[in-house]
Coordinates of C-alpha atoms in Angstrom, one line a residue:
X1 CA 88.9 145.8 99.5
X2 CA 86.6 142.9 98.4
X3 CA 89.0 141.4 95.8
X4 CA 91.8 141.7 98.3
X5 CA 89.3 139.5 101.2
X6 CA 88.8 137.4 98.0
X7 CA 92.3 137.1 96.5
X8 CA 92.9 136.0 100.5
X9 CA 90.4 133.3 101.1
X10 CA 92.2 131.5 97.4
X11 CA 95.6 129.0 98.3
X12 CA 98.2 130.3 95.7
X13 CA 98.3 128.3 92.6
X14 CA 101.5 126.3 93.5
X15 CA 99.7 125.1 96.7
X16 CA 96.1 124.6 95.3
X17 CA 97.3 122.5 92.3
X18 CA 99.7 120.3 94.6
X19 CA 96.8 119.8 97.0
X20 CA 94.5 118.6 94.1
X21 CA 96.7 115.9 92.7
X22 CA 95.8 112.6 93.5
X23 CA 99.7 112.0 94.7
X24 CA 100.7 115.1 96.5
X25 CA 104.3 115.8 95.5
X26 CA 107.1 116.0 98.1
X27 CA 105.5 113.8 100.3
X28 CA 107.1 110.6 99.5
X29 CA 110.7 112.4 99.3
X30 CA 109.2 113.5 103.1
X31 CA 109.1 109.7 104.2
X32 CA 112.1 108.6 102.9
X33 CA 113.6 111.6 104.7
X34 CA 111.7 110.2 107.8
X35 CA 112.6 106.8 107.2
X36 CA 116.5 107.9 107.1
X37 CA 116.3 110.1 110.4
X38 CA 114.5 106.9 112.0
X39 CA 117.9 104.7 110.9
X40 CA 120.4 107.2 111.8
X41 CA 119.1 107.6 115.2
X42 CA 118.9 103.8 115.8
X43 CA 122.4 103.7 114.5
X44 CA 123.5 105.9 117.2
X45 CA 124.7 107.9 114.5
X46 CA 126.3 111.2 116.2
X47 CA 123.8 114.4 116.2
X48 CA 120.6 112.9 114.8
X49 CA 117.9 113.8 117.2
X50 CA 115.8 110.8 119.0
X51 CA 112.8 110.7 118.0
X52 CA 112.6 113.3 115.2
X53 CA 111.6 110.6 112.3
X54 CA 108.9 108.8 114.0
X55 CA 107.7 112.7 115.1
X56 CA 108.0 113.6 111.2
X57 CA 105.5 110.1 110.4
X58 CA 102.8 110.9 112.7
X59 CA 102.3 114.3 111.2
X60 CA 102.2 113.4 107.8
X61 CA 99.9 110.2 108.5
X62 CA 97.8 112.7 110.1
X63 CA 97.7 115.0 107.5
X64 CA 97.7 112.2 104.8
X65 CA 94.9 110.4 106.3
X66 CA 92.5 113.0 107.1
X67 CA 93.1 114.9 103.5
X68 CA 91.9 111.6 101.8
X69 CA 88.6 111.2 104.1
X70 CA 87.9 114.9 103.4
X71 CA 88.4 114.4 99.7
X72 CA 86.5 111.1 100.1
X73 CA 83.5 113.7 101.7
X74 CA 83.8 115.9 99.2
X75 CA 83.1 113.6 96.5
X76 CA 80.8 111.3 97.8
X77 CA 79.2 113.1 100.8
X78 CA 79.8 111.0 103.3
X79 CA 82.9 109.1 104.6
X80 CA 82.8 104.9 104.6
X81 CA 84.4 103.7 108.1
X82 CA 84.2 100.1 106.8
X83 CA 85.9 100.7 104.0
X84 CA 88.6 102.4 106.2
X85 CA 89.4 99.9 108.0
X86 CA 89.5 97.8 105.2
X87 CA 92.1 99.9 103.2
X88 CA 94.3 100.4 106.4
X89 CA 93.9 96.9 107.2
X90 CA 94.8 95.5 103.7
X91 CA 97.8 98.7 103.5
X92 CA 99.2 97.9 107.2
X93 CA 98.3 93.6 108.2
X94 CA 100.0 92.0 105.5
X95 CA 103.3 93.7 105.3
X96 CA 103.8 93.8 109.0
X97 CA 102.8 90.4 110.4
X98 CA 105.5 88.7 107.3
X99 CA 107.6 90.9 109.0
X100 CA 107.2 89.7 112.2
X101 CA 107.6 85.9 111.3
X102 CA 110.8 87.0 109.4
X103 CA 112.2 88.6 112.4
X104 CA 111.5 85.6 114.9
X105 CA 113.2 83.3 112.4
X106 CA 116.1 85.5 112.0
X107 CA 116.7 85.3 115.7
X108 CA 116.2 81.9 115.9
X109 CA 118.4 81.4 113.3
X110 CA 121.3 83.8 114.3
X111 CA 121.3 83.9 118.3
X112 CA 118.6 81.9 119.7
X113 CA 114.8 81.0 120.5
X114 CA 113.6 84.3 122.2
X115 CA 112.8 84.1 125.4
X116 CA 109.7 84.7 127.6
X117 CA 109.9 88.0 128.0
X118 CA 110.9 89.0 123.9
X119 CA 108.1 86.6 123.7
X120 CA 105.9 88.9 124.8
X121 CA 107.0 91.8 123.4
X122 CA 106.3 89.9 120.0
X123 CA 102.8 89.0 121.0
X124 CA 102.2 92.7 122.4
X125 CA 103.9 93.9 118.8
X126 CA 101.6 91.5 117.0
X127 CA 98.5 93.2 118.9
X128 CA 99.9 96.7 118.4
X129 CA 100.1 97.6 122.0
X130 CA 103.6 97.1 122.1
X131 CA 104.0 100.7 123.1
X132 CA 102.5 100.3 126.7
X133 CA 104.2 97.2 127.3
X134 CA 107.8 99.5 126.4
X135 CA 106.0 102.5 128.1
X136 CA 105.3 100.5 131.4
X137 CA 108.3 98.0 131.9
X138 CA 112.3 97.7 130.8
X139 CA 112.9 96.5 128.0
X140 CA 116.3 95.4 126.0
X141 CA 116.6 96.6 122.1
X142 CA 115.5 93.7 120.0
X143 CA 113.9 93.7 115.9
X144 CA 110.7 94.6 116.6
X145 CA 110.7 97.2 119.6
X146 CA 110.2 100.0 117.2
X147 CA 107.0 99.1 115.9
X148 CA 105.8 101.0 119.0
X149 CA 105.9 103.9 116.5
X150 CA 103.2 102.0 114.4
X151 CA 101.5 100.5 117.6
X152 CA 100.2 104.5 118.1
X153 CA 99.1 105.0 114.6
X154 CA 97.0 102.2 114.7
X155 CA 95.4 102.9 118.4
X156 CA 94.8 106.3 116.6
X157 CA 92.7 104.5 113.5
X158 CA 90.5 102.9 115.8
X159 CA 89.6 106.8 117.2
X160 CA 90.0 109.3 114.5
X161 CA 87.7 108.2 111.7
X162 CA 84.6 108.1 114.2
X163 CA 85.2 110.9 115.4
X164 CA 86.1 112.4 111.7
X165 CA 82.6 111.0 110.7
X166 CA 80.6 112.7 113.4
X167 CA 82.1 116.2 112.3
X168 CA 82.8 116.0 108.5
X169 CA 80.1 118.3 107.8
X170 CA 81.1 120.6 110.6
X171 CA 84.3 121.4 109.8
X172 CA 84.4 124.2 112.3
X173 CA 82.8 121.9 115.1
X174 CA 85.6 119.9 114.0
X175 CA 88.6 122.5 114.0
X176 CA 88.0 123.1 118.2
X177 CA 87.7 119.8 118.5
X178 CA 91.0 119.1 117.2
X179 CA 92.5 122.5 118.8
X180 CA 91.3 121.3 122.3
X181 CA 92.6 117.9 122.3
X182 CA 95.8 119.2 121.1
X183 CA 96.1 121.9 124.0
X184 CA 94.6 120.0 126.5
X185 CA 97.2 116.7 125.3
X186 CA 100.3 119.0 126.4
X187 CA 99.0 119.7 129.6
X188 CA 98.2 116.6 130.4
X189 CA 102.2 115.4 129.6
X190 CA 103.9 118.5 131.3
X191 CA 101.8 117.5 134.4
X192 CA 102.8 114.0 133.9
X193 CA 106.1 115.0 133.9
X194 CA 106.8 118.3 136.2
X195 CA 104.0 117.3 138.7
X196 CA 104.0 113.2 138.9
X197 CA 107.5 112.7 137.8
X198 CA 106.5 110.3 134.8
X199 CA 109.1 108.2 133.5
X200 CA 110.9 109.4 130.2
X201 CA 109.7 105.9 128.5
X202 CA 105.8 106.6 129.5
X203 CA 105.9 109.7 128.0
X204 CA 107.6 108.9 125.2
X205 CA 105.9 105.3 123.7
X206 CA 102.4 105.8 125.0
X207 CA 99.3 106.9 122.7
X208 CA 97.7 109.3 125.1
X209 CA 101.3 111.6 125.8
X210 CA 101.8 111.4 121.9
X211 CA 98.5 111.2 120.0
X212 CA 98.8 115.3 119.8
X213 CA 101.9 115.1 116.9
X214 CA 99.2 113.1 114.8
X215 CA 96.3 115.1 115.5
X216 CA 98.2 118.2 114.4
X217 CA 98.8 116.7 110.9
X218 CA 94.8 116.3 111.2
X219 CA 94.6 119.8 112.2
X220 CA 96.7 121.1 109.0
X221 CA 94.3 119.0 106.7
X222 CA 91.1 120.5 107.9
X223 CA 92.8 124.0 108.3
X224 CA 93.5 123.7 104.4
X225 CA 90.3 122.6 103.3
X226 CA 88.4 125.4 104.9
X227 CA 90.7 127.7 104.2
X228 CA 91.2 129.2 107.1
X229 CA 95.0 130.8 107.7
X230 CA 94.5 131.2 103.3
X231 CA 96.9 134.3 103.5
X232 CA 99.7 132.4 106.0
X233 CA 99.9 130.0 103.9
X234 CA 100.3 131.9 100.5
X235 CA 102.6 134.2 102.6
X236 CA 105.4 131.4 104.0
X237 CA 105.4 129.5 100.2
X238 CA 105.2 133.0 98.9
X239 CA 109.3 132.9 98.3
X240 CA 111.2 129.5 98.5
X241 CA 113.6 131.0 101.3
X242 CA 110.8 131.4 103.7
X243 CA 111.3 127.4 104.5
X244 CA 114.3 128.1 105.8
X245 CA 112.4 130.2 108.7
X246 CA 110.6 126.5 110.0
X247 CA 113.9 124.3 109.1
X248 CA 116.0 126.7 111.1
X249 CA 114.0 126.4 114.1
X250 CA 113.7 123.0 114.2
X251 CA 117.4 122.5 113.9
X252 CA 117.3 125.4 117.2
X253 CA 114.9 123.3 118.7
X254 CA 116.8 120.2 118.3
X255 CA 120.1 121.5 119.6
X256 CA 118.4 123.1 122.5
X257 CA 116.8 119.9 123.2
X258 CA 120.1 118.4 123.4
X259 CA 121.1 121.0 126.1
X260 CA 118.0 120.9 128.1
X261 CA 117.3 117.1 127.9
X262 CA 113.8 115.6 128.9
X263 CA 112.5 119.2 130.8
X264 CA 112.6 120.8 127.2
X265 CA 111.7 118.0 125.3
X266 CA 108.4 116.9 126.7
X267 CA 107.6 120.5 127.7
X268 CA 108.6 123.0 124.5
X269 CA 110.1 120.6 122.4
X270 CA 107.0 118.0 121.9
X271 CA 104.6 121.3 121.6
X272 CA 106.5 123.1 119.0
X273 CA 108.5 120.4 116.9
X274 CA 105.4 118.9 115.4
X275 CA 103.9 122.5 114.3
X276 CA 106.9 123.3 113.2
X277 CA 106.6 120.4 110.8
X278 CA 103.1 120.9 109.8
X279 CA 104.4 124.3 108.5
X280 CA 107.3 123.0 106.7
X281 CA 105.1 120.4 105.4
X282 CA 102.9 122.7 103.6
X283 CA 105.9 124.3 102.2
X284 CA 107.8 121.5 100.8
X285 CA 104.3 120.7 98.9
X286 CA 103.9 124.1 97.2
X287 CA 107.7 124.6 96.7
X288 CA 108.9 121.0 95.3
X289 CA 109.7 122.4 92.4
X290 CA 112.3 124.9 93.8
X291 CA 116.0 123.9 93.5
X292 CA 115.8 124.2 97.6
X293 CA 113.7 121.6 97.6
X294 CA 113.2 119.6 94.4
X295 CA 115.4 116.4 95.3
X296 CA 112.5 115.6 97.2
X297 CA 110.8 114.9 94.0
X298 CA 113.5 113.0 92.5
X299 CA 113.3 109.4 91.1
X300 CA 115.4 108.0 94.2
X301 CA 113.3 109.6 96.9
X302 CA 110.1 109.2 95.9
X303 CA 111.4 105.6 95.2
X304 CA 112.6 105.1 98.8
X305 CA 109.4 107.0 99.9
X306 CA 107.7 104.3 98.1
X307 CA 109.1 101.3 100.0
X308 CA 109.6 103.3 103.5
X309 CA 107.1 101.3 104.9
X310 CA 109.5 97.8 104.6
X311 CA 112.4 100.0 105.1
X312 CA 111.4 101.5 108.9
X313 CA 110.0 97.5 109.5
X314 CA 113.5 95.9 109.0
X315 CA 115.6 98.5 109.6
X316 CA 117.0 97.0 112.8
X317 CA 116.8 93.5 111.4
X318 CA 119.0 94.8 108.7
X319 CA 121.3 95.9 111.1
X320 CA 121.4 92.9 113.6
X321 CA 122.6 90.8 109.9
X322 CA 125.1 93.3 109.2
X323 CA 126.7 92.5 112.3
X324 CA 126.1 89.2 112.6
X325 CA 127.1 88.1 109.1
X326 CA 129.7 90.5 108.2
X327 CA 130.8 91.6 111.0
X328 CA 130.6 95.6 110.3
X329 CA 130.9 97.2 113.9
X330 CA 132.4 100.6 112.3
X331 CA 129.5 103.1 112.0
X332 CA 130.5 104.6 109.3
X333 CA 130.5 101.2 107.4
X334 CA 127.9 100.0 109.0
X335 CA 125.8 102.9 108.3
X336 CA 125.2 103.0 104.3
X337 CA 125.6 98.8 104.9
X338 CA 122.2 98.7 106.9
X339 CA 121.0 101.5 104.8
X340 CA 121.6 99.4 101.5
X341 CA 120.3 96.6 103.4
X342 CA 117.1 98.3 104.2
X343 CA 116.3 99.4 100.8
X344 CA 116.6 95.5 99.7
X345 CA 114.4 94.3 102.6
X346 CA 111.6 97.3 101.9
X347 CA 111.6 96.5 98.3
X348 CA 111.0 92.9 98.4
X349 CA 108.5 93.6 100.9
X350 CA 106.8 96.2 98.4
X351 CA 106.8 94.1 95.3
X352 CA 106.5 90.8 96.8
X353 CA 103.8 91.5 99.6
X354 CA 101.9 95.1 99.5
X355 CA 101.1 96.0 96.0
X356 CA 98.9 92.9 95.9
X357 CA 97.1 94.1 98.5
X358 CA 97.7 97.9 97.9
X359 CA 96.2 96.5 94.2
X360 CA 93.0 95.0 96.0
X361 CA 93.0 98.5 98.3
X362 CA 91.9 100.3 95.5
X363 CA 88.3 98.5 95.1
X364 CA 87.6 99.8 98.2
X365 CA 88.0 103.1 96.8
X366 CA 85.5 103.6 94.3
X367 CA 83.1 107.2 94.5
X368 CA 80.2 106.9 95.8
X369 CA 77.7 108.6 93.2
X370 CA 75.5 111.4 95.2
X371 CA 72.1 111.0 95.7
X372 CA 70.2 112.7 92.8
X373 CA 68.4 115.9 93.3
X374 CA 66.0 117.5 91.8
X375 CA 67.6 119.4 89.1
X376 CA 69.7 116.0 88.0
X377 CA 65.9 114.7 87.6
X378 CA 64.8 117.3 85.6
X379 CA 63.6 115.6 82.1
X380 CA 65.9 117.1 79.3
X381 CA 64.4 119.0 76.5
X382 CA 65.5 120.0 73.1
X383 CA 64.2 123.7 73.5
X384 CA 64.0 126.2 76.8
X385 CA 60.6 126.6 77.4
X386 CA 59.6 130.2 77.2
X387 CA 56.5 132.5 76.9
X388 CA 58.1 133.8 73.7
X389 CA 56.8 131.9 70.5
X390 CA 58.6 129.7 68.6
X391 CA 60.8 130.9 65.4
X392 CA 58.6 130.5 62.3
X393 CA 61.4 127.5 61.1
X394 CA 60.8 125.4 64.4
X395 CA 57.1 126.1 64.3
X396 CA 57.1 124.5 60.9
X397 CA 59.3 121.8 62.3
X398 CA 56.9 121.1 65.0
X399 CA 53.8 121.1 63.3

């Protein structure tokens, strides 16, 4: 009975030695996956769910971003909120605010000088709040309106890492915490919606109605490193089928989504899309080897995982040029034309502007040595020292 409690608190191999690496396989085959389903949608490309990349995003920057500060705990003790900021601002700043001067020119350029009102939504972009100002008036589509997606993640950096820091060493503590924001941030939004008749573009852009898909990938993280759920885990990555369970209930979800419209989708649909997701997630990391889901792992996914960030940031500049320049209104041209288009914006925007500063990222890494105890002070000696006398050889040798 004890070695099967024992064999049950231990992640399977597969999952453990994925979860170890410094770069956790599958993951950037995940955001080039999310990257694509954020294009298609704002493509209007038939059947591709609204909303189902940027959903995909804010559980893996959860998950991503809570595993490292964990792993950053675990190593050094303690967790550095300075040097947080720093490596989100040096990873997110640069990359975005070239983008943002690139896509006022390109209007300028093309149609004309934006107006007051874009105007605004560029300056509420360049502040990251551009989610409220979509959340609480119209708006028309321009370049820039779906940086609201990246508008929450960064309202959630200013939050998470506090609060990480006052509970990294209570990981249980930490664990309800998490459990009762999530809970109590889906009541909040089916009240908002069934009881106060909230409109569909509050609920959907602003940070408190969607804040919960992000803390679940925060949720999953902790979950994994205490262990807790061990034998679910090793159960659903157990058999490389079992993925199929979470994938096919999405795609369930989705279509019922599509039938139900906004009651489902702010009710069921924004509850169980995101767990679903964390639960796939932990799959595609233990079975990214499988032939189900090794292309995740190949050299063109993890490539266009690599440069998603400047793919999802031009990806509707790309497709304003396609029409403008070469006048591709036909989906299915314009589709794999913006797509192309994409990849060339994100990896000029990768080589040209973020690895320098993903380069100087990295100092801001360093481990923290712990403080030394008493045992490291210990002086070392040749001999143990024992009650026993010494062999008549190393008496000799001492005398």
């Amino acid at each position: 009975m004890a070695d099967k409690l024992a064999h049950a608190s231990v992640l399977n191999p597969r999952l453990s030695t994925s979860l170890s690496q410094k770069k956790i396989p599958s993951l950037d085959g995940l955001r080039a996956v999310a990257v694509l389903l954020v294009i298609c949608h704002h493509l209007h490309v038939p059947f591709f769910p609204e909303g189902r990349g940027v959903l995909t995003f804010f559980v893996l920057s959860g998950f991503l971003i809570t595993w490292m500060m964990l792993k950053e705990s675990e190593r050094t003790g303690d967790v550095s909120i300075r040097n947080f900021y720093i490596r989100r601002v040096l990873r997110i700043f640069p990359a975005f605010y070239v983008f943002l001067i690139v896509s006022l020119a390109a209007r300028w350029l093309t149609v004309a000088w934006p107006n007051r009102s874009l105007l605004y939504d560029y300056l509420s972009a360049f502040f990251y709040t551009i989610n409220y100002r979509l959340a609480l008036t119209p708006h028309i589509a321009h370049t820039a309106q779906h940086t609201w997606a990246l508008s929450v993640e960064e309202q959630f950096y200013l939050l998470w890492p506090c609060v990480f820091v006052a509970f990294h060493k209570k990981l249980r503590q930490l664990t309800n915490v998490l459990v009762a924001a999530i809970i109590l941030i889906n009541i909040y939004r089916m009240v908002l919606y069934f009881e106060f008749h909230a409109r569909e573009r509050w609920l959907t852009y602003s940070f408190d109605t969607r804040a919960d898909h992000i803390l679940i990938g925060c949720l999953l993280a902790v979950l994994l490193k205490r262990g807790v759920g061990t034998s679910f885990w090793n159960r659903i990555t157990d058999h490389t089928w079992y993925s199929l369970g979470p994938f096919s209930l999405t795609i369930a979800s989705i279509a019922i989504s599509f039938h139900r419209g906004l009651a489902y989708r702010f009710s069921v649909g924004f509850a169980l899309d995101p767990l679903l997701t964390a639960i796939l997630l932990v799959q595609v990391i233990a079975l990214g080897h499988s032939r189900l889901w090794g292309w995740l792992n190949w050299k063109l996914m993890v490539y266009l995982g690599k440069i998603s960030y400047g793919m999802f940031l031009y990806h509707m500049l790309a497709n304003r040029l396609v029409i403008v320049l070469f006048g591709m209104h036909s989906l299915w041209f314009r589709v794999p034309a913006v797509i192309a288009m994409s990849a060339l914006f994100g990896t000029c925007s990768y080589y040209l502007i973020e690895i320098r500063f993903l380069r100087l990222k990295t100092k801001f890494e360093r481990e923290t040595p712990q403080k030394p105890t008493a045992a490291s002070l210990r002086p070392n000696r040749p001999y143990p020292i024992t009650s026993r006398p010494l062999p008549r050889e190393l008496e000799v040798r001492v005398r």
